[in-house]
Tab-separated table of C-alpha atoms in Angstrom:
chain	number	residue	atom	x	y	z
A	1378	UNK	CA	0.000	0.000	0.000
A	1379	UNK	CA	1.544	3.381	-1.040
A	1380	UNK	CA	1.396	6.415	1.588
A	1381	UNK	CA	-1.286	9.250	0.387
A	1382	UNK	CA	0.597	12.553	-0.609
A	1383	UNK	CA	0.087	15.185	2.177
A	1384	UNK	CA	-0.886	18.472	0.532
A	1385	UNK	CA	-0.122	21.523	2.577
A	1386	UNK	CA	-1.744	24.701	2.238
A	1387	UNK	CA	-2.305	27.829	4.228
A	1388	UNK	CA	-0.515	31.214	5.107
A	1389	UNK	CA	2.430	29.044	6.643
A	1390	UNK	CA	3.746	27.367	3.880
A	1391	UNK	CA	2.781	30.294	0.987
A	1392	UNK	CA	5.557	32.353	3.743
A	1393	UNK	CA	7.416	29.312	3.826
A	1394	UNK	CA	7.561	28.998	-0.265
A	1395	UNK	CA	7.874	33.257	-0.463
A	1396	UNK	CA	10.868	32.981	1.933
A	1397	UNK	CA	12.497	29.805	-0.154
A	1398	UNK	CA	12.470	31.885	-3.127
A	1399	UNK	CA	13.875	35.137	-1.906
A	1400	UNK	CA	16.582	33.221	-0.619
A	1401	UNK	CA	17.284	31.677	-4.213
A	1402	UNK	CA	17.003	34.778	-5.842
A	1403	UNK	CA	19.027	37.097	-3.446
A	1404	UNK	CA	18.566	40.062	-6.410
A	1405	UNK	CA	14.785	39.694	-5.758
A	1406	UNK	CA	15.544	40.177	-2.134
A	1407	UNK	CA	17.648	42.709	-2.564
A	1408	UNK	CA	14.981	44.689	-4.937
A	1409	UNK	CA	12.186	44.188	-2.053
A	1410	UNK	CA	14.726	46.019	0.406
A	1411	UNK	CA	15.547	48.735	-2.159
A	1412	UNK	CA	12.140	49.474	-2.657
A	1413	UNK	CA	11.585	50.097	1.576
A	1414	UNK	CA	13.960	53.311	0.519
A	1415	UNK	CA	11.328	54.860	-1.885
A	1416	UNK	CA	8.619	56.624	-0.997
A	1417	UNK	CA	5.186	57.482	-1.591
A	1418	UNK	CA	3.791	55.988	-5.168
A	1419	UNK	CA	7.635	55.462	-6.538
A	1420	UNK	CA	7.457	52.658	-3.450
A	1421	UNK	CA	3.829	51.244	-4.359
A	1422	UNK	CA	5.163	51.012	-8.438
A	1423	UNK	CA	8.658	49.328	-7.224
A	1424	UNK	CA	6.536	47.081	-4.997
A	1425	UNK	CA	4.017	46.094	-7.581
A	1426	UNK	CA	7.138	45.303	-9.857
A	1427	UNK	CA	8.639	42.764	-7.339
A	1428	UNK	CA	5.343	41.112	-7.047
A	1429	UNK	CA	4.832	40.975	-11.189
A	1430	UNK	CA	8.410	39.424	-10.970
A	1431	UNK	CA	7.509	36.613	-8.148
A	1432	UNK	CA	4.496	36.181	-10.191
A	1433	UNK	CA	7.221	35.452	-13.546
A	1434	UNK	CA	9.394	33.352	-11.769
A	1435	UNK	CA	6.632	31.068	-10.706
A	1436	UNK	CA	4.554	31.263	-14.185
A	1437	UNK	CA	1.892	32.253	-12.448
A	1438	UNK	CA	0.195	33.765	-15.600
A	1439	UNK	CA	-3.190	34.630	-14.112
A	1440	UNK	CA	-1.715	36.711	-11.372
A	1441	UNK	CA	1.032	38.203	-13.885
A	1442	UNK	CA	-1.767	39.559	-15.783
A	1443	UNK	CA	-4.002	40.830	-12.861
A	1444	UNK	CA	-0.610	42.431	-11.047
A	1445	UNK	CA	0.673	43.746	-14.728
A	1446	UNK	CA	-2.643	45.677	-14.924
A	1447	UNK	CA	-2.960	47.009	-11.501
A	1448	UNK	CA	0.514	48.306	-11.800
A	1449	UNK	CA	-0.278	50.011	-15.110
A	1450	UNK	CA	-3.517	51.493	-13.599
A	1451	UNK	CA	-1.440	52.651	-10.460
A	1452	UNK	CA	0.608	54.238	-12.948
A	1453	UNK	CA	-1.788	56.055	-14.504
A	1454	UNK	CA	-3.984	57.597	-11.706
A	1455	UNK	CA	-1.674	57.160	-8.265
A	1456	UNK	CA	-0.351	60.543	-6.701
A	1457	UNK	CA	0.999	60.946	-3.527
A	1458	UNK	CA	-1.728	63.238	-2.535
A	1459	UNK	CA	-4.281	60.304	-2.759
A	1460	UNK	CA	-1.873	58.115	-1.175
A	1461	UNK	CA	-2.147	60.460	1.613
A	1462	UNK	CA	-5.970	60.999	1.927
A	1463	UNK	CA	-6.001	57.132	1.901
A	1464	UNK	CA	-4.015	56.204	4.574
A	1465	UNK	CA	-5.485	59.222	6.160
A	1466	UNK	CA	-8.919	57.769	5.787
A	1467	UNK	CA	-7.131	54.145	7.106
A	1468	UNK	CA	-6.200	56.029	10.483
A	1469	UNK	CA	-9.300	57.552	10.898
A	1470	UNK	CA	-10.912	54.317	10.733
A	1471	UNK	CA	-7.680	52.611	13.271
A	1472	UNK	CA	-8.247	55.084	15.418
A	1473	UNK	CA	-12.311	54.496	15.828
A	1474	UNK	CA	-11.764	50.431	16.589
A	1475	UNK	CA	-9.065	51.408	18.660
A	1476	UNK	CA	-11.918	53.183	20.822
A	1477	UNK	CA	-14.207	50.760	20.410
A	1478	UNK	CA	-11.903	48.009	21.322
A	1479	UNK	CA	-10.813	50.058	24.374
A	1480	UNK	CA	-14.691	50.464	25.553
A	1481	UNK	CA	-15.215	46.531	24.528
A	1482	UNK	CA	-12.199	45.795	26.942
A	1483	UNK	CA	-13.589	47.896	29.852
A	1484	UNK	CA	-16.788	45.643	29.483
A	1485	UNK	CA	-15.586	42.637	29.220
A	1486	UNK	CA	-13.264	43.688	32.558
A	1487	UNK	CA	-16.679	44.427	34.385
A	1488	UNK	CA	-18.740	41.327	33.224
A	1489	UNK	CA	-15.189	39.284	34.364
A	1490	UNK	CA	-15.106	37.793	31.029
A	1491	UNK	CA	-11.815	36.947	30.951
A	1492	UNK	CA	-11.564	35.275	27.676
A	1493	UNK	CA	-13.173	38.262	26.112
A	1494	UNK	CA	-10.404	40.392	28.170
A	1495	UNK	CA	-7.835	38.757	26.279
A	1496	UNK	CA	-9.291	39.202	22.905
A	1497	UNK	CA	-9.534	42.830	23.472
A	1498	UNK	CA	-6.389	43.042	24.484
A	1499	UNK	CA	-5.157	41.505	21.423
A	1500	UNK	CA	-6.998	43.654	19.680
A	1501	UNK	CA	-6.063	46.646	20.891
A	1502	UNK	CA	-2.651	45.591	20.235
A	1503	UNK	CA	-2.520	44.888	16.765
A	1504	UNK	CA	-5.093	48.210	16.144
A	1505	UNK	CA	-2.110	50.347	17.935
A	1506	UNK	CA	0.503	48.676	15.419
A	1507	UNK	CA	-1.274	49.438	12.765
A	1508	UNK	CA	-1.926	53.139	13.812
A	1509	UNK	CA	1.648	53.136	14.701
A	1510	UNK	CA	2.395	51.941	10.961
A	1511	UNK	CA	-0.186	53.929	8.630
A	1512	UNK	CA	1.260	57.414	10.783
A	1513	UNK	CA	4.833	55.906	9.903
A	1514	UNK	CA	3.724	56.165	6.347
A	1515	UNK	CA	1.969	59.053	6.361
A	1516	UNK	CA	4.900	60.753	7.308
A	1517	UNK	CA	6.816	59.394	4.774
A	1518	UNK	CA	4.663	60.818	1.800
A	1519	UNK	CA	4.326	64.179	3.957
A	1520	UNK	CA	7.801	64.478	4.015
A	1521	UNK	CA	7.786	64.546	-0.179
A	1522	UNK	CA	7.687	67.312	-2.192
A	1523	UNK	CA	4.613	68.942	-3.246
């Protein structure tokens, strides 16, 4: 009797199979990093263009052709001033769960839910990253010129 073939799937092993093939293309890992030095819609273009490369090296031709015309849209209508209303927009919206979670916590403290206490908690922890991040970024495309 032959063994079944295990098929893996999930977020795990697409990092797993991301990480395996920046570390056998070292130039695409060095392009990702070079890109983290741009800023505003120069960094969304160079990261679009390492993703329409992944996408080549795997002939992936459905997502080559998706990413080749987002990338060519992005070209055509992306500014840095919508870039900015966006994320703008993005920590607005942060910024309201980050209340919410905050008031949910304070509940679930007073009911002595203490499951729900942890969720919150988690909650309010990744909200605050992301705040953290979107105001990292929004500095960035401040700092450009107009």
């Amino acid at each position: 009797m032959m063994p079944t073939p295990t098929i893996f799937s999930g977020p795990l092993v697409v990092a797993l199979c991301l990480a395996a093939l920046a570390a056998a293309t070292p130039s695409l890992a060095q392009t990702q990093a070079s890109c983290s030095a741009l800023k505003g819609c120069e960094q969304k273009f160079c990261e679009m263009e390492v993703q329409l490369t992944m996408a080549k090296q795997t002939g992936d031709t459905n997502k080559l052709a998706g990413l080749q015309m987002a990338l060519d849209n992005a070209r055509t209508n992306c500014s840095d001033n919508r870039l900015k209303e966006g994320l703008t927009e993005k920590l607005a919206d942060a910024n309201k769960k980050l209340v919410r979670y905050q008031a949910d916590l304070q509940q679930a403290e007073l009911d002595g839910k203490k499951d729900k206490v942890v969720k919150y908690r988690q909650k309010l922890e990744e909200t605050s990253s992301e705040i953290n991040r979107l105001k990292a970024q929004l500095s960035q495309i401040e700092q450009l010129p107009q």
